[in-house]
Tab-separated table of C-alpha atoms in Angstrom:
chain	number	residue	atom	x	y	z
V	1	MET	CA	25.947	32.019	11.458
V	2	SER	CA	24.085	31.402	7.754
V	3	PRO	CA	20.502	32.055	7.061
V	4	THR	CA	20.235	28.429	6.650
V	5	ARG	CA	22.380	27.202	9.739
V	6	ALA	CA	20.532	29.323	12.180
V	7	ARG	CA	17.026	27.610	10.802
V	8	GLN	CA	18.507	24.513	11.740
V	9	ALA	CA	19.332	25.601	14.690
V	10	ALA	CA	16.068	26.731	15.619
V	11	GLN	CA	14.610	23.514	14.268
V	12	GLN	CA	16.628	21.124	16.660
V	13	ALA	CA	15.660	23.829	19.526
V	14	GLU	CA	12.309	23.047	18.764
V	15	ARG	CA	13.127	19.192	18.132
V	16	PRO	CA	10.184	17.405	20.285
V	17	HIS	CA	11.670	14.788	23.156
V	18	SER	CA	10.238	11.841	21.104
V	19	ARG	CA	12.825	12.716	18.678
V	20	ALA	CA	15.511	13.291	20.783
V	21	LEU	CA	18.301	10.237	22.038
V	22	ARG	CA	19.029	10.368	25.679
V	23	ALA	CA	22.713	13.125	25.790
V	24	ASP	CA	25.943	12.646	27.944
V	25	VAL	CA	25.692	8.892	29.010
V	26	LEU	CA	28.989	7.559	27.331
V	27	GLY	CA	32.492	8.960	27.884
V	28	SER	CA	35.586	8.312	26.315
V	29	PHE	CA	36.281	4.943	28.116
V	30	ASP	CA	32.874	3.461	27.102
V	31	THR	CA	33.740	4.612	23.454
V	32	ILE	CA	36.595	2.536	23.031
V	33	VAL	CA	34.782	-0.304	24.335
V	34	MET	CA	32.481	0.207	22.169
V	35	ALA	CA	34.667	0.302	19.075
V	36	VAL	CA	36.734	-2.785	20.169
V	37	ALA	CA	33.339	-5.102	20.550
V	38	GLY	CA	31.934	-3.735	17.503
V	39	SER	CA	34.852	-4.957	15.592
V	40	ALA	CA	34.469	-8.669	17.543
V	41	PRO	CA	38.090	-9.271	17.575
V	42	ALA	CA	37.537	-12.791	18.914
V	43	TYR	CA	34.575	-13.632	17.081
V	44	THR	CA	35.876	-12.010	13.795
V	45	LEU	CA	39.302	-14.527	14.261
V	46	ALA	CA	36.958	-17.423	14.353
V	47	ALA	CA	34.528	-17.243	11.539
V	48	THR	CA	36.899	-15.440	8.923
V	49	THR	CA	40.404	-16.532	8.955
V	50	ALA	CA	40.038	-19.287	7.134
V	51	VAL	CA	38.449	-17.110	4.220
V	52	LEU	CA	41.307	-14.907	4.789
V	53	VAL	CA	43.679	-17.687	4.370
V	54	GLY	CA	41.979	-19.268	1.362
V	55	ALA	CA	42.455	-15.758	0.032
V	56	ALA	CA	46.241	-15.008	1.287
V	57	GLY	CA	47.780	-17.382	2.660
V	58	LEU	CA	50.570	-17.097	4.648
V	59	VAL	CA	50.453	-13.278	3.900
V	60	SER	CA	47.298	-12.823	5.625
V	61	PRO	CA	49.347	-10.637	8.443
V	62	ALA	CA	50.603	-8.487	5.580
V	63	ALA	CA	46.886	-8.240	4.222
V	64	LEU	CA	45.693	-7.091	7.461
V	65	LEU	CA	48.600	-4.560	7.811
V	66	GLY	CA	47.938	-2.914	4.092
V	67	CYS	CA	43.991	-2.466	5.513
V	68	VAL	CA	44.470	-0.883	8.773
V	69	ILE	CA	46.531	1.771	7.130
V	70	PRO	CA	43.883	3.169	4.667
V	71	MET	CA	41.313	1.961	7.815
V	72	LEU	CA	42.900	4.401	10.091
V	73	GLY	CA	42.656	7.516	7.070
V	74	ILE	CA	38.663	6.674	7.250
V	75	ALA	CA	39.096	6.774	11.157
V	76	TRP	CA	40.782	10.216	10.535
V	77	ALA	CA	38.086	11.143	8.752
V	78	PHE	CA	35.086	9.970	11.156
V	79	ASN	CA	36.983	11.944	14.036
V	80	HIS	CA	36.893	15.203	11.683
V	81	LEU	CA	34.053	14.645	10.514
V	82	GLY	CA	32.212	14.330	13.805
V	83	LYS	CA	33.438	17.487	15.115
V	84	VAL	CA	31.654	19.515	12.894
V	85	ASP	CA	28.460	17.658	12.441
V	86	VAL	CA	27.233	15.644	15.948
V	87	ASN	CA	24.443	13.356	13.992
V	88	ALA	CA	23.704	9.884	15.107
V	89	GLY	CA	23.457	8.972	11.035
V	90	ALA	CA	26.770	9.689	11.116
V	91	SER	CA	28.409	9.452	7.416
V	92	TYR	CA	24.506	9.130	6.140
V	93	SER	CA	24.467	13.160	7.342
V	94	TRP	CA	28.402	13.592	6.797
V	95	VAL	CA	28.152	12.350	2.984
V	96	GLY	CA	24.695	14.095	2.550
V	97	ARG	CA	25.805	17.370	3.488
V	98	ALA	CA	29.786	17.195	1.910
V	99	LEU	CA	29.280	15.674	-1.333
V	100	HIS	CA	25.261	14.967	-2.218
V	101	PRO	CA	22.024	13.787	-0.684
V	102	SER	CA	21.677	11.038	-2.906
V	103	LEU	CA	25.257	9.717	-1.715
V	104	GLY	CA	24.206	10.205	2.044
V	105	PHE	CA	21.329	8.509	1.815
V	106	LEU	CA	23.267	5.389	-0.131
V	107	SER	CA	25.954	5.490	2.639
V	108	GLY	CA	23.405	5.418	5.373
V	109	TRP	CA	21.665	2.450	3.357
V	110	ALA	CA	24.671	0.530	2.880
V	111	LEU	CA	25.270	0.091	6.607
V	112	VAL	CA	21.361	-0.345	7.424
V	113	VAL	CA	21.869	-3.715	4.636
V	114	SER	CA	25.125	-4.400	5.883
V	115	ALA	CA	24.435	-4.585	9.567
V	116	THR	CA	20.885	-6.357	8.750
V	117	ILE	CA	23.134	-9.230	6.738
V	118	PHE	CA	25.831	-9.475	9.555
V	119	MET	CA	22.535	-9.891	11.912
V	120	VAL	CA	21.318	-12.935	10.077
V	121	ALA	CA	24.418	-14.624	9.683
V	122	GLY	CA	25.688	-13.441	13.219
V	123	ALA	CA	23.121	-14.865	15.323
V	124	LEU	CA	23.902	-18.671	13.917
V	125	PRO	CA	27.718	-18.515	15.364
V	126	ALA	CA	26.366	-16.840	18.442
V	127	GLY	CA	24.186	-19.958	19.023
V	128	SER	CA	26.471	-22.883	17.626
V	129	TYR	CA	29.457	-21.443	19.770
V	130	THR	CA	27.180	-21.617	22.852
V	131	LEU	CA	25.701	-24.783	22.450
V	132	SER	CA	29.325	-26.111	21.429
V	133	LEU	CA	30.563	-25.367	25.341
V	134	PHE	CA	28.261	-28.284	26.521
V	135	SER	CA	27.842	-30.341	23.305
V	136	ALA	CA	29.859	-30.781	20.087
V	137	SER	CA	26.914	-32.600	18.597
V	138	ALA	CA	24.398	-30.204	19.382
V	139	ALA	CA	26.607	-27.327	18.055
V	140	GLU	CA	26.377	-29.133	14.713
V	141	ASN	CA	22.674	-28.824	14.773
V	142	THR	CA	21.553	-26.219	12.644
V	143	TRP	CA	18.168	-25.643	14.111
V	144	ALA	CA	19.127	-25.544	17.541
V	145	ALA	CA	21.964	-23.246	16.661
V	146	THR	CA	19.024	-21.062	15.388
V	147	GLY	CA	17.077	-21.412	18.679
V	148	VAL	CA	19.981	-20.589	20.685
V	149	GLY	CA	21.145	-17.473	19.081
V	150	ALA	CA	17.735	-16.330	18.550
V	151	VAL	CA	17.258	-16.413	22.066
V	152	TRP	CA	20.872	-14.095	22.738
V	153	PHE	CA	19.722	-12.059	19.634
V	154	VAL	CA	16.503	-11.130	21.487
V	155	LEU	CA	18.188	-10.495	24.906
V	156	MET	CA	20.855	-8.128	22.917
V	157	ALA	CA	17.899	-5.930	21.267
V	158	LEU	CA	15.891	-5.451	24.888
V	159	LEU	CA	19.746	-4.396	25.987
V	160	VAL	CA	19.746	-2.057	23.448
V	161	LEU	CA	15.949	-0.971	23.979
V	162	VAL	CA	16.675	0.103	27.965
V	163	GLY	CA	19.350	2.722	27.024
V	164	VAL	CA	23.106	3.202	25.771
V	165	ARG	CA	24.332	3.450	29.529
V	166	ILE	CA	23.191	-0.595	30.414
V	167	THR	CA	24.508	-1.519	26.961
V	168	ALA	CA	27.627	0.043	27.503
V	169	HIS	CA	27.810	-2.367	31.153
V	170	ALA	CA	27.090	-5.076	29.325
V	171	GLN	CA	29.965	-4.397	27.204
V	172	TRP	CA	32.341	-3.500	29.546
V	173	ILE	CA	32.305	-7.075	30.917
V	174	MET	CA	31.661	-9.205	27.634
V	175	THR	CA	34.515	-7.377	25.820
V	176	GLY	CA	36.640	-7.084	28.423
V	177	ILE	CA	36.649	-10.949	29.267
V	178	GLU	CA	37.440	-11.331	25.290
V	179	VAL	CA	40.137	-9.040	25.573
V	180	LEU	CA	41.965	-10.654	28.028
V	181	ILE	CA	41.447	-14.068	27.087
V	182	LEU	CA	42.839	-12.961	23.496
V	183	VAL	CA	45.857	-11.182	24.772
V	184	ALA	CA	46.575	-14.588	26.951
V	185	PHE	CA	46.183	-16.598	24.487
V	186	GLY	CA	48.025	-14.364	21.493
V	187	VAL	CA	51.147	-14.489	23.910
V	188	SER	CA	51.137	-17.695	24.878
V	189	ALA	CA	50.462	-18.989	20.981
V	190	LEU	CA	53.604	-17.264	19.668
V	191	VAL	CA	55.422	-18.691	22.136
V	192	HIS	CA	54.143	-22.268	21.553
V	193	GLY	CA	54.614	-21.593	18.014
V	194	ALA	CA	58.224	-20.322	17.765
V	195	GLY	CA	59.020	-23.372	20.229
V	196	GLN	CA	57.753	-25.901	18.415
V	197	GLN	CA	60.115	-28.717	17.009
V	198	HIS	CA	58.312	-28.429	13.687
V	199	PRO	CA	56.311	-25.224	13.511
V	200	ALA	CA	53.511	-25.354	10.526
V	201	ALA	CA	55.787	-22.614	9.009
V	202	LEU	CA	59.476	-20.966	9.937
V	203	PHE	CA	58.441	-17.297	10.516
V	204	SER	CA	59.026	-14.906	8.071
V	205	TRP	CA	59.101	-11.075	7.885
V	206	SER	CA	57.284	-11.289	4.557
V	207	TRP	CA	54.350	-12.287	6.149
V	208	LEU	CA	53.873	-9.056	7.101
V	209	TRP	CA	55.573	-7.334	4.126
V	210	GLY	CA	54.854	-9.865	1.214
V	211	PHE	CA	52.804	-7.633	-1.079
V	212	GLY	CA	53.930	-9.522	-3.947
V	213	HIS	CA	52.869	-12.933	-3.090
V	214	PHE	CA	49.017	-11.736	-3.564
V	215	GLY	CA	48.951	-13.236	-7.143
V	216	GLY	CA	48.138	-9.674	-8.563
V	217	ALA	CA	46.105	-6.738	-7.935
V	218	SER	CA	42.905	-9.019	-7.958
V	219	GLY	CA	44.476	-11.191	-5.072
V	220	PHE	CA	45.452	-8.453	-3.326
V	221	ALA	CA	41.770	-7.073	-3.356
V	222	ALA	CA	39.933	-10.404	-2.473
V	223	ALA	CA	42.527	-10.432	0.249
V	224	ALA	CA	41.583	-6.750	1.366
V	225	LEU	CA	37.828	-7.138	0.939
V	226	VAL	CA	38.043	-9.632	3.618
V	227	ALA	CA	40.649	-7.918	5.652
V	228	ALA	CA	37.759	-4.766	5.434
V	229	PHE	CA	35.857	-6.779	7.077
V	230	TYR	CA	38.094	-7.658	10.181
V	231	PHE	CA	37.646	-4.123	10.769
V	232	TRP	CA	34.230	-3.150	10.910
V	233	GLY	CA	32.401	-2.149	13.357
V	234	TRP	CA	34.457	0.598	15.340
V	235	ASP	CA	32.575	3.254	13.635
V	236	VAL	CA	29.462	2.250	16.094
V	237	THR	CA	31.162	5.134	18.011
V	238	ALA	CA	30.002	7.685	15.281
V	239	ASN	CA	26.808	6.506	15.752
V	240	LEU	CA	26.772	6.918	19.361
V	241	SER	CA	27.641	10.690	19.264
V	242	GLU	CA	24.231	11.966	20.326
V	243	GLU	CA	24.742	9.973	23.405
V	244	THR	CA	28.100	10.415	24.414
V	245	SER	CA	29.705	13.623	26.701
V	246	ASN	CA	31.902	16.010	24.695
V	247	SER	CA	31.366	13.818	21.565
V	248	ARG	CA	33.477	16.324	19.214
V	249	ARG	CA	36.404	14.514	20.709
V	250	ASN	CA	35.579	11.353	22.690
V	251	SER	CA	33.672	9.490	19.421
V	252	GLY	CA	36.083	10.018	17.197
V	253	LEU	CA	39.110	9.322	19.573
V	254	GLY	CA	37.187	6.163	20.425
V	255	GLY	CA	37.159	4.896	17.168
V	256	LEU	CA	40.974	5.346	16.332
V	257	VAL	CA	42.068	3.367	19.324
V	258	GLY	CA	39.422	0.854	18.556
V	259	VAL	CA	41.237	0.260	15.364
V	260	VAL	CA	44.764	-0.137	16.821
V	261	MET	CA	43.657	-2.466	19.482
V	262	VAL	CA	41.975	-4.392	17.438
V	263	PHE	CA	44.809	-4.761	14.706
V	264	ALA	CA	47.508	-5.746	17.112
V	265	LEU	CA	45.102	-8.609	18.530
V	266	PHE	CA	44.317	-9.511	14.642
V	267	GLU	CA	47.804	-9.530	13.668
V	268	ILE	CA	49.497	-11.449	16.982
V	269	VAL	CA	46.669	-14.506	16.582
V	270	THR	CA	46.974	-14.495	12.805
V	271	ILE	CA	50.919	-15.190	13.148
V	272	ALA	CA	50.265	-17.560	15.496
V	273	VAL	CA	47.669	-19.515	13.271
V	274	ASN	CA	50.727	-19.630	10.475
V	275	LEU	CA	53.031	-20.815	13.167
V	276	ILE	CA	50.429	-23.742	14.427
V	277	LEU	CA	48.792	-24.892	11.636
V	278	THR	CA	48.749	-25.596	8.207
V	279	GLN	CA	47.112	-24.033	5.498
V	280	LYS	CA	45.189	-27.627	4.996
V	281	GLN	CA	44.686	-27.745	8.837
V	282	ILE	CA	43.031	-24.103	8.570
V	283	GLN	CA	40.762	-25.008	5.760
V	284	ALA	CA	39.799	-28.579	7.090
V	285	ASP	CA	38.495	-27.054	10.489
V	286	SER	CA	37.811	-23.834	9.652
V	287	GLY	CA	34.160	-24.290	11.619
V	288	ASP	CA	36.152	-24.671	14.867
V	289	LEU	CA	39.582	-22.919	13.978
V	290	LEU	CA	40.021	-21.458	17.543
V	291	THR	CA	39.211	-24.384	19.487
V	292	VAL	CA	41.774	-26.618	17.737
V	293	LEU	CA	44.148	-23.603	18.333
V	294	GLY	CA	43.341	-23.330	22.079
V	295	ASP	CA	43.584	-26.817	22.421
V	296	ALA	CA	46.702	-26.738	20.920
V	297	VAL	CA	48.493	-23.925	23.109
V	298	TRP	CA	46.445	-24.806	26.459
V	299	PRO	CA	46.284	-28.638	25.622
V	300	GLY	CA	42.585	-30.110	27.533
V	301	TRP	CA	40.679	-26.567	28.090
V	302	GLY	CA	42.035	-24.361	26.000
V	303	GLY	CA	39.620	-25.161	23.143
V	304	LYS	CA	36.590	-24.388	25.758
V	305	VAL	CA	38.519	-21.045	26.600
V	306	LEU	CA	38.593	-19.826	23.254
V	307	VAL	CA	35.011	-20.732	22.379
V	308	LEU	CA	33.678	-18.997	25.395
V	309	ALA	CA	35.992	-15.559	24.061
V	310	VAL	CA	34.402	-16.043	20.844
V	311	MET	CA	30.818	-16.764	22.207
V	312	LEU	CA	30.706	-13.016	24.111
V	313	SER	CA	32.422	-11.603	21.516
V	314	THR	CA	29.438	-12.366	19.178
V	315	ILE	CA	26.900	-11.482	21.678
V	316	ALA	CA	28.456	-8.517	22.191
V	317	THR	CA	29.286	-7.356	18.337
V	318	LEU	CA	25.210	-8.362	17.613
V	319	GLU	CA	24.651	-5.537	20.391
V	320	THR	CA	26.844	-2.827	18.637
V	321	THR	CA	25.429	-3.916	15.258
V	322	LEU	CA	22.007	-3.011	16.426
V	323	ILE	CA	22.842	0.119	17.804
V	324	GLN	CA	24.272	1.063	14.525
V	325	VAL	CA	21.544	0.359	12.378
V	326	THR	CA	19.207	1.829	15.043
V	327	ARG	CA	20.638	4.495	15.254
V	328	SER	CA	20.864	5.099	11.580
V	329	LEU	CA	17.300	4.348	10.869
V	330	PHE	CA	16.338	6.598	13.517
V	331	ALA	CA	18.510	9.458	11.988
V	332	MET	CA	16.835	8.876	8.845
V	333	GLY	CA	13.322	8.853	9.755
V	334	ARG	CA	13.878	12.427	12.031
V	335	ASP	CA	14.584	13.308	8.556
V	336	HIS	CA	12.005	12.143	6.980
V	337	THR	CA	14.163	9.572	4.088
V	338	VAL	CA	12.385	6.477	5.521
V	339	SER	CA	9.586	6.277	7.674
V	340	PRO	CA	9.155	8.650	10.128
V	341	ALA	CA	7.969	6.428	12.785
V	342	PHE	CA	11.847	5.386	13.253
V	343	GLY	CA	12.470	8.568	14.386
V	344	ARG	CA	11.223	8.643	17.594
V	345	SER	CA	12.277	7.843	20.444
V	346	HIS	CA	10.738	6.027	23.607
V	347	PRO	CA	9.544	8.712	26.144
V	348	ARG	CA	11.354	6.999	29.063
V	349	TRP	CA	14.740	5.192	28.106
V	350	GLN	CA	15.279	7.577	25.226
V	351	THR	CA	15.953	4.910	22.627
V	352	PRO	CA	14.551	4.520	19.239
V	353	HIS	CA	12.103	1.826	20.602
V	354	ILE	CA	10.337	1.548	16.799
V	355	ALA	CA	13.772	1.052	15.072
V	356	VAL	CA	14.786	-1.653	17.614
V	357	ALA	CA	11.378	-3.414	17.246
V	358	THR	CA	11.204	-3.488	13.513
V	359	VAL	CA	15.197	-4.137	13.063
V	360	THR	CA	14.702	-7.494	15.687
V	361	VAL	CA	11.627	-8.928	14.004
V	362	VAL	CA	13.149	-8.028	10.329
V	363	SER	CA	16.341	-9.878	11.216
V	364	LEU	CA	14.777	-12.915	12.942
V	365	VAL	CA	12.791	-13.509	9.712
V	366	LEU	CA	15.539	-13.368	7.851
V	367	PHE	CA	17.927	-15.097	10.126
V	368	ILE	CA	15.233	-18.147	10.398
V	369	ALA	CA	15.058	-18.169	6.446
V	370	SER	CA	18.645	-18.296	6.453
V	371	ASN	CA	18.785	-21.777	6.989
V	372	GLY	CA	17.678	-22.660	3.301
V	373	LEU	CA	20.842	-21.512	2.213
V	374	GLY	CA	23.264	-24.077	3.946
V	375	SER	CA	25.762	-24.374	6.708
V	376	VAL	CA	26.739	-22.172	8.565
V	377	ASN	CA	30.221	-21.850	6.926
V	378	THR	CA	28.903	-21.573	3.709
V	379	ILE	CA	25.966	-18.548	5.033
V	380	LEU	CA	29.168	-16.660	6.771
V	381	THR	CA	31.522	-17.057	3.949
V	382	ASP	CA	28.901	-15.477	1.241
V	383	ALA	CA	28.119	-12.601	3.896
V	384	VAL	CA	31.542	-11.785	4.696
V	385	SER	CA	32.018	-11.030	0.921
V	386	ALA	CA	28.748	-9.170	0.231
V	387	ILE	CA	28.901	-6.925	3.871
V	388	GLY	CA	32.552	-5.956	2.447
V	389	LEU	CA	31.921	-4.545	-0.590
V	390	GLN	CA	28.939	-2.179	1.114
V	391	ILE	CA	32.028	-1.260	4.022
V	392	ALA	CA	34.086	-0.171	1.079
V	393	PHE	CA	31.456	1.866	-0.226
V	394	TYR	CA	30.558	3.982	2.736
V	395	TYR	CA	33.684	4.183	4.139
V	396	GLY	CA	35.305	5.387	1.030
V	397	LEU	CA	32.530	7.763	0.759
V	398	ALA	CA	33.542	9.315	3.961
V	399	GLY	CA	36.733	9.664	3.079
V	400	PHE	CA	36.256	11.504	0.187
V	401	ALA	CA	33.718	13.914	2.167
V	402	VAL	CA	36.165	14.970	5.273
V	403	VAL	CA	38.482	16.149	2.205
V	404	VAL	CA	35.428	18.159	0.714
V	405	ALA	CA	34.467	19.440	4.169
V	406	TYR	CA	37.473	20.684	5.513
V	407	ARG	CA	38.894	21.816	1.559
V	408	ARG	CA	39.138	25.329	3.164
V	409	LEU	CA	41.212	24.466	5.939
V	410	LEU	CA	43.781	21.781	4.257
V	411	PHE	CA	46.793	24.016	3.628
V	412	LYS	CA	46.890	25.963	7.030
V	413	SER	CA	49.096	23.369	8.715
V	414	PHE	CA	51.192	20.034	7.856
V	415	SER	CA	48.619	18.323	10.012
V	416	ASN	CA	45.527	19.849	8.438
V	417	ALA	CA	47.243	18.124	5.196
V	418	PHE	CA	48.136	15.073	6.436
V	419	PHE	CA	45.760	13.812	8.927
V	420	ILE	CA	42.697	15.844	7.130
V	421	GLY	CA	43.722	15.757	3.572
V	422	LEU	CA	45.880	13.052	2.234
V	423	TRP	CA	45.436	9.861	4.954
V	424	PRO	CA	41.314	10.021	4.616
V	425	LEU	CA	41.833	10.391	0.615
V	426	VAL	CA	44.476	7.495	0.254
V	427	GLY	CA	41.533	5.416	2.817
V	428	ALA	CA	39.143	6.809	0.183
V	429	LEU	CA	40.737	5.608	-2.759
V	430	PHE	CA	41.711	2.026	-1.476
V	431	MET	CA	37.997	1.326	-0.809
V	432	LEU	CA	37.049	2.456	-4.220
V	433	TRP	CA	39.705	0.281	-5.441
V	434	ILE	CA	38.765	-2.938	-3.518
V	435	LEU	CA	35.218	-2.423	-4.384
V	436	VAL	CA	35.639	-2.357	-7.850
V	437	GLU	CA	38.604	-4.899	-8.181
V	438	SER	CA	36.065	-7.175	-6.258
V	439	LEU	CA	33.383	-6.810	-8.618
V	440	THR	CA	35.302	-8.054	-11.407
V	441	THR	CA	36.099	-11.587	-9.544
V	442	LEU	CA	33.485	-12.321	-6.958
V	443	SER	CA	30.610	-14.811	-7.817
V	444	GLY	CA	27.210	-13.369	-8.957
V	445	GLU	CA	25.323	-14.533	-5.557
V	446	VAL	CA	27.578	-12.738	-3.984
V	447	ILE	CA	27.408	-9.677	-5.599
V	448	GLY	CA	23.909	-10.041	-6.019
V	449	ILE	CA	23.570	-10.049	-1.835
V	450	GLY	CA	25.925	-7.055	-1.870
V	451	MET	CA	25.140	-4.816	-4.757
V	452	GLY	CA	21.637	-5.453	-4.725
V	453	ALA	CA	20.714	-4.799	-1.258
V	454	LEU	CA	22.326	-1.720	-1.613
V	455	ALA	CA	20.187	-0.975	-4.559
V	456	LEU	CA	17.336	-1.565	-2.763
V	457	GLY	CA	17.670	1.955	-1.444
V	458	LEU	CA	16.803	3.880	-4.291
V	459	LEU	CA	13.586	3.123	-3.992
V	460	PRO	CA	13.239	4.484	-0.499
V	461	MET	CA	15.449	7.385	-1.778
V	462	GLY	CA	13.378	7.826	-4.453
V	463	TRP	CA	9.870	8.042	-2.961
V	464	TYR	CA	11.316	10.433	-0.230
V	465	TRP	CA	12.869	12.867	-2.335
V	466	ALA	CA	9.956	13.317	-4.132
V	467	LYS	CA	7.965	14.124	-1.205
V	468	GLY	CA	9.707	16.961	-0.509
V	469	SER	CA	12.302	15.628	2.318
V	470	GLY	CA	14.246	18.554	3.666
V	471	TYR	CA	17.005	16.119	3.696
V	472	TYR	CA	17.678	16.642	0.052
V	473	ARG	CA	18.184	20.557	0.560
V	474	PRO	CA	20.905	20.322	2.980
V	475	ALA	CA	23.159	22.773	4.717
V	476	ARG	CA	26.219	22.390	3.313
V	477	LEU	CA	29.131	20.776	5.551
V	478	ASP	CA	32.217	23.495	5.521
V	479	ALA	CA	34.406	23.299	8.387
V	480	ALA	CA	35.191	26.708	7.959
V	481	ASN	CA	32.175	27.615	10.091
V	482	ALA	CA	33.461	25.249	12.584
V	483	ALA	CA	33.460	27.929	15.119
V	484	ALA	CA	29.840	29.139	14.114
V	485	VAL	CA	29.097	25.390	14.833
V	486	ALA	CA	30.880	25.218	18.298
V	487	ALA	CA	28.379	28.053	19.048
V	488	GLU	CA	25.765	26.484	17.871
V	489	TYR	CA	25.998	23.538	20.119
V	490	GLY	CA	27.030	25.772	23.418
V	491	GLU	CA	30.816	24.763	23.156
V	492	GLU	CA	33.949	26.707	23.431
V	493	PRO	CA	35.496	27.820	19.710
V	494	ASP	CA	38.858	25.591	21.231
V	495	LEU	CA	37.317	22.186	20.739
V	496	VAL	CA	37.861	22.989	16.338
V	497	ALA	CA	41.667	23.991	17.025
V	498	ALA	CA	42.426	20.877	14.626
V	499	GLU	CA	40.552	22.376	12.359
V	500	THR	CA	42.331	25.996	12.330
V	501	GLY	CA	45.891	24.664	12.595
V	502	GLY	CA	45.931	23.820	16.474
V	503	HIS	CA	45.855	20.781	18.292
V	504	ASP	CA	43.119	19.482	20.298
V	505	VAL	CA	43.402	18.542	24.176
V	506	LEU	CA	42.742	15.007	24.399
V	507	PRO	CA	40.105	14.087	27.504
V	508	THR	CA	40.807	12.808	30.757
V	509	ASP	CA	38.492	11.034	31.976
V	510	LEU	CA	39.928	7.519	31.146
């Protein structure tokens, strides 16, 4: 082991209890549930379908397919980076050690600001959908939706505060009901749409493969940016790595399975939308799209059932987003790249309580202030594109980081070259491309929100770098030393078999 790694190991052993999260709380099934909940399939479909259709039209399924392939490359990157560096900061730590500390910090900051923007935008639908179960007029009242959304947000913050175990149990219930409803609806909708005497549009394979119908590269980039928002959130499994048993396997596996599951749900429902509703209907009913779809497929009660799914999905993803931002801040505080107070954990619950409290207060203030920006739909449309820019930034950096970290092992086997080298690199280049391409087409307001919030990170980065934070003098992340890393954590060398040309044995605790 290198002297730097030995020093870091000694520092970790001496780390006080107040700087640690509760270990071995989550299993592989928990990570899959968390990944699906993080992507929030029902909420995403309700809030973003009209935005995607506005950008891609009938070829919206192709936009999702075109985005999931590089997104899986990023999921492979997270999977393999998590094998050699178990850290609640995830890309913040990996990018900082593999590429450069400044890029690592900005990667972590991108997650923090994107999550905060989402929580501000996402709490409004949580209140609105809850109210719509009882009164359509109340759901249109922005202040009423704000109040109910704030209550849900505070409840989720309390669950996150008292521990990840109870958080996981809540996710089993909310996400389980949501997925069951969506699967039943998706299958019924496809049958209903295909059986209509006059469907809104006749099914065409071009919906899946018609990449020539986007109106050029800029059109596809705009659609892909929205599609990236669809999938965002599965990487919560990486932020929970320090609290996951057998994390070097389970965290990455949960993310990969989660991406595949939500892609299947997104494609089924998006194709059903094309069959049942016209493009004009989708834009006209963008505020309650799934309600309209539900009533069309299951007359009389379908709309209410889908509203329930969306409500549960929105609440669930508020919880996973809180986990992501607070674990990221915890890792940053622990490294003294933001206030060290964020790096403290509660003595009883072993959760980052100061980070949770701070994020909750800031988000609630911004949430209430956001009412002055316009309607719920306007806020959501701007937020989706702004968050998409930040997602593309930190996902892309993670894709480059895994190639650099594994550079000495990429050609040990075809598997390494493809799953650790080529596929993540394609994902990284794709994310970089949609980021650059989108900057030429988005409005100044959206770019200001997306890139301006990212640029704010330069202030704490410069301050704590000047103060001499050890994060800016990192031990380089090199997967060739994976066996030494495994030994450092008391694990068997076979945990890094994939990095040395072998094969992992998948966990069996499902």
